Amino acid sequence: MTNVKRVVIVGSGSEAWLTAAALQVAFKHLKLDVCVVETQAARDVLGRWTLPSSRGIHGLLGIKEADFVRATNATFKLATEHCGWQGEGSRYLHAHGEIGSDLSGTPFYRYLAMQASMRGEADPEQYSLAAAAARRGRFARPIAKTALTSSFTYGYHLDDAAYRAYLQAHALKLGARRMESGLRDVVIASDGRIASVTLQGGASLEGDYFLDCSGRDAVLMQALSNTARDDWSTWLPNDRISSIAAPEIADAPALTRTIASDAGWCWQMPLASGSVAGIAYSSAFISDDEALDRLRATIPGVTGEPAMRTLASGRRQQLWYRNCIAVGASGVEHVLEIATRPVLATHSSARALRDHHRNLTDEQLRGIAATGGVICVNFLAGFLTEDPAEAEIGHLVDHIEHIAEVAGIDHVGLGPDFVHEVFSELVPPWCEDLAAMAEFDVRATIPGLEGPRGMPLVTRALVERGMAKEDIRKVLGGNVMRVFRAELGRPGL
Amino acid sequence: MRRAFLLSHASESVPTALRVIIVGGGTAGWMAAAAFGSTLDPKRFRIRLIESEEIGTVGVGEATLPHIRYFNRRIGLDERELMAQTQATIKLGIEFVDWARIGDSYIHPFGAYGERIAGTAFHHSWLRLSRTGKAGPLDSYSLPIVAARQGCFALPSEDPTSIMSTYGYAFQFDASLYAKYLRGFAERRGVERIEGKIVDVRQRGEDGWIESVKLESGAVVEGDLFIDCSGFRGLLIEQTLKTGYEQWTHWLPCDRAVAVPSENVGPITPYTRATAREAGWQWRIPLQHRTGNGYVYGSQFISDDEAATRLLSRLEGKALAQPRFLRFVTGRRRKSWNKNVVAVGLASGFLEPLESTSIYLIQIGITTLIDYLTDDTFDPRVVDAYNRWMEMEYDRVRDFLILHYHATERDDAPIWNYCRTMSIPDSLAYKMELFRHRGRVVTYKDGLFLEPSWLAVYFGQRIVPHAYDPLADAVEENELERRLAEMRRQIEMAVTQMPPHEVFLKKYCPAPPVPGLTGGAR
């Protein structure tokens, strides 16, 4: 009744291997060929906490809890404690369990509400077994014996890399295949579905279904141009998350702790040995360095290299698109946020100064900066100002300064497009009509900047604006060289 | 000194208590009175009910859903006493006759079909085996259907591992006796009954809230919260507040009913029957002392006289009264709660009793209100939340009823041709399509009808899925066949041990004899 035989999973995080293992178990009888093609693993959060639902899928996969907990350095999680969210000193528990029980048909929360209205506060934790145990660092599995002993459930804190490795081993044991070679390309068939993926080694891998587990990169969805997305960043403004190893917590409670700060929130979760701490924050409010300082001040004793990743709250509108299904963070992305490698915007100026669709908004500028990339200001007069005929070198410097201000001085460069001297040699006369069809004269240039000979004028203008020597070096090519040195020669996706 | 203290205490407490006035004493009114009287703090709520012996009640319901047992338990009713006092019988489901095609019969049971296999719902495995003719009829995997067909009943088991825990039950009772029983219950719990006909309603000038109602005797009854249980006309919610009504007659074209009781003939069935007819459908609800019958029809398809004649000619036993006619407009009040009036029962909406939802909707209106009545304020957010909830409840029932009419192959009468070809709400259409495609049932957390109900009606109305969940292929065919056979065997064994319905009734809740009637359960 079904002709699905080959499923290709693209991605290398824990969700890719979890998906592979689940397909192997659920469709064992179909003898599916489940292949995992790895993408370059993005730097991710060091530890993760899971909801009780992870126990359900582990059960389905036949994962033995003791074995899994040992392998992933895991601890049990009965609750999340939120500290400081209502101001200094405030705290409450969100425990994985019931709070009280119905009394003569009335839900228990009604009594809490009554208590709150009489005393001005209520203490739900007093009536939650999960909360009491979490706080004391006690744990036992729920037992169906009584209403109380079955009134809670639990999740895990675990080491993400170890979890990924564990799931990979489990999926391979169940018969999933791991491709030795990483992903190079996605081949779209004429009907718009994904036909195959090409591997780095050159081999082609066909499939009936493709699962996009590539995280924020969402490489398959991008290849399908399925990018429509609901953006939630207005409500959930945090766009970065940094995590770092932290020392063991003495008498660790069985909970994750979050601590609201002045620019996002810090967190810490216990592992069987050591702990993981982190901070989620908005780059609009705080720099990466400041965020790490906040984290160090909040959670003492953190060590080692922090892992930072960008994130963009939101949801892909179509999670299942043609023969491709997004699982995990690939349902969450943004064209800027997906890049784990620096983005170079080689010929783009600032939209805030000249509203043209080829220019970049401040948000996009910041996004590119977040990837470590560079925005190279274009010299064409039409991209710099409304009235190209009146353009002068000052307009160009305005764009450079604006981008330096919004994205940072480390993220601005030059992308001249010297069309007058270079372009005229390349474009035969019969193409000129095409150029004339553009909404403005694309050949209009700033006087003096018709060709490379004019470059010293830019340097002089920057000096005149009072820019520091080092910063001018960065603009003139230092930033671009930094990216080239760091990135060229690194293996691709 | 003590006396003074008591007096001052009393005079303080009375004005602070919210004065709740229930208008109308039918099923809805007395259910509300009983629930308020038994669950609300008398120091904070003073409950009164106004009814007139001159105004008849519709006596809706008669057949209920298993949810009524939660209501009874919550307010502290004794089930056996209630059943005995209301001539009640057991209901395991509803039999639908002639709905998809003439000659068809299926039961919508109060319980599950089979058990989950290979991580997917039972019916996928059943569909798979049916294709090779290796499965029995779907009904044979439902304990309540097998028991209903054999006319047997025993109380379900509390042990979740027992096959006897796979079903629930409801009642078929005399709704006017139910109201009477609840009246005694409510009055014993402090609810005051006021006899009288309301002749005038006084509204507050500034915002139109109801201040008081005036009785024919001239007495004025003031209140803070009015529960409109006045039936179709909606004395307060519509006649006074002009709340508005959303009509659904284009989807559910029946607008009249004619009802008549008849003598019991043969064993009392532990289920209700709904038979599709030439202009609507006929109900048959067996009680201990008599059988309730009715014909629900569209006035554009048949005349009142014709409908009554057809009904009388199709009774199994002798008619015990003159036929009574009812008119209704299917739909829902735009707001159940408007200003300080909450409409409950027919005043808040009408849906034909095809799935016995009338009493359920009353019950939900009351219990939801109790949950929302935290204090004496009428916060617009609370009112809005209540109205949204009730809207969802009515809409869910509406879609489920439309399914019965729309998914038919009948083309022998104008009503069926209309319903078969009409456009249906999107909220139903996508559910039907998904089921047709691969047998997937859209489930939801809030509101009526769980997966087995949808399954019963989809299959019963001959919607056959094109495919099943491939997870059902995980088990070897022989093994699957063995497991299905074992389920059937267990169900048959369990039913064999059940007493006949009438024997159960006689032991559990024998009703007092009614003069002139020969009840089946005695």
Coordinates of N, CA and C in Angstrom, one line a residue, chain A residues 1-2 26-27 29-30 104-107 109-110 114, chain B residues 74 370-374 438 467-468 470-471 473-474:
Chain A
M1 N 0.8 -1.2 0.0 CA 0.0 0.0 0.0 C 0.9 1.3 0.0
T2 N 2.1 1.1 0.2 CA 3.0 2.3 0.2 C 4.2 2.0 -0.6
A26 N 9.4 2.5 13.6 CA 8.0 2.6 13.2 C 7.7 1.9 11.9
F27 N 8.7 1.9 11.0 CA 8.4 1.3 9.7 C 9.4 0.2 9.4
H29 N 8.7 -2.8 9.2 CA 8.2 -3.8 8.3 C 8.3 -3.3 6.8
L30 N 8.5 -2.0 6.6 CA 8.6 -1.5 5.2 C 10.0 -1.7 4.7
S104 N -13.9 18.2 45.7 CA -15.3 18.1 45.4 C -15.7 18.8 44.1
G105 N -15.0 18.4 43.1 CA -15.3 18.8 41.7 C -14.8 20.1 41.3
T106 N -14.1 20.8 42.3 CA -13.6 22.2 41.9 C -12.1 22.0 41.7
P107 N -11.6 22.5 40.6 CA -10.2 22.4 40.3 C -9.4 23.1 41.4
Y109 N -6.7 24.9 41.4 CA -6.2 26.2 41.2 C -7.2 27.3 41.7
R110 N -8.5 26.9 41.8 CA -9.4 27.9 42.3 C -9.2 28.2 43.8
M114 N -8.2 31.7 45.5 CA -8.8 32.2 46.7 C -7.8 32.6 47.7
Chain B
R74 N -21.1 15.0 40.6 CA -20.6 16.3 41.1 C -21.6 16.9 42.0
I370 N -20.6 27.6 36.7 CA -20.2 27.4 38.1 C -18.6 27.6 38.2
D371 N -17.9 27.1 37.2 CA -16.5 27.3 37.2 C -16.1 28.7 37.0
Y372 N -16.9 29.5 36.3 CA -16.5 30.9 36.0 C -17.1 31.9 37.1
L373 N -18.0 31.4 37.9 CA -18.6 32.3 38.9 C -17.8 32.4 40.1
T374 N -16.7 33.1 40.0 CA -15.8 33.2 41.2 C -16.3 34.2 42.2
R438 N -7.1 8.6 4.4 CA -6.3 7.6 5.0 C -6.8 7.2 6.4
A467 N -7.2 4.4 2.2 CA -6.0 3.7 2.6 C -6.0 3.7 4.1
Y468 N -5.1 3.0 4.7 CA -5.0 3.0 6.2 C -3.6 3.4 6.6
P470 N 0.0 3.2 7.4 CA 1.0 2.1 7.1 C 1.6 1.5 8.4
L471 N 1.5 2.2 9.5 CA 2.0 1.6 10.7 C 1.3 0.3 11.0
D473 N 0.8 -2.0 9.1 CA 1.4 -3.1 8.4 C 2.5 -3.8 9.2
A474 N 2.8 -3.2 10.4 CA 4.0 -3.6 11.1 C 3.8 -5.0 11.7

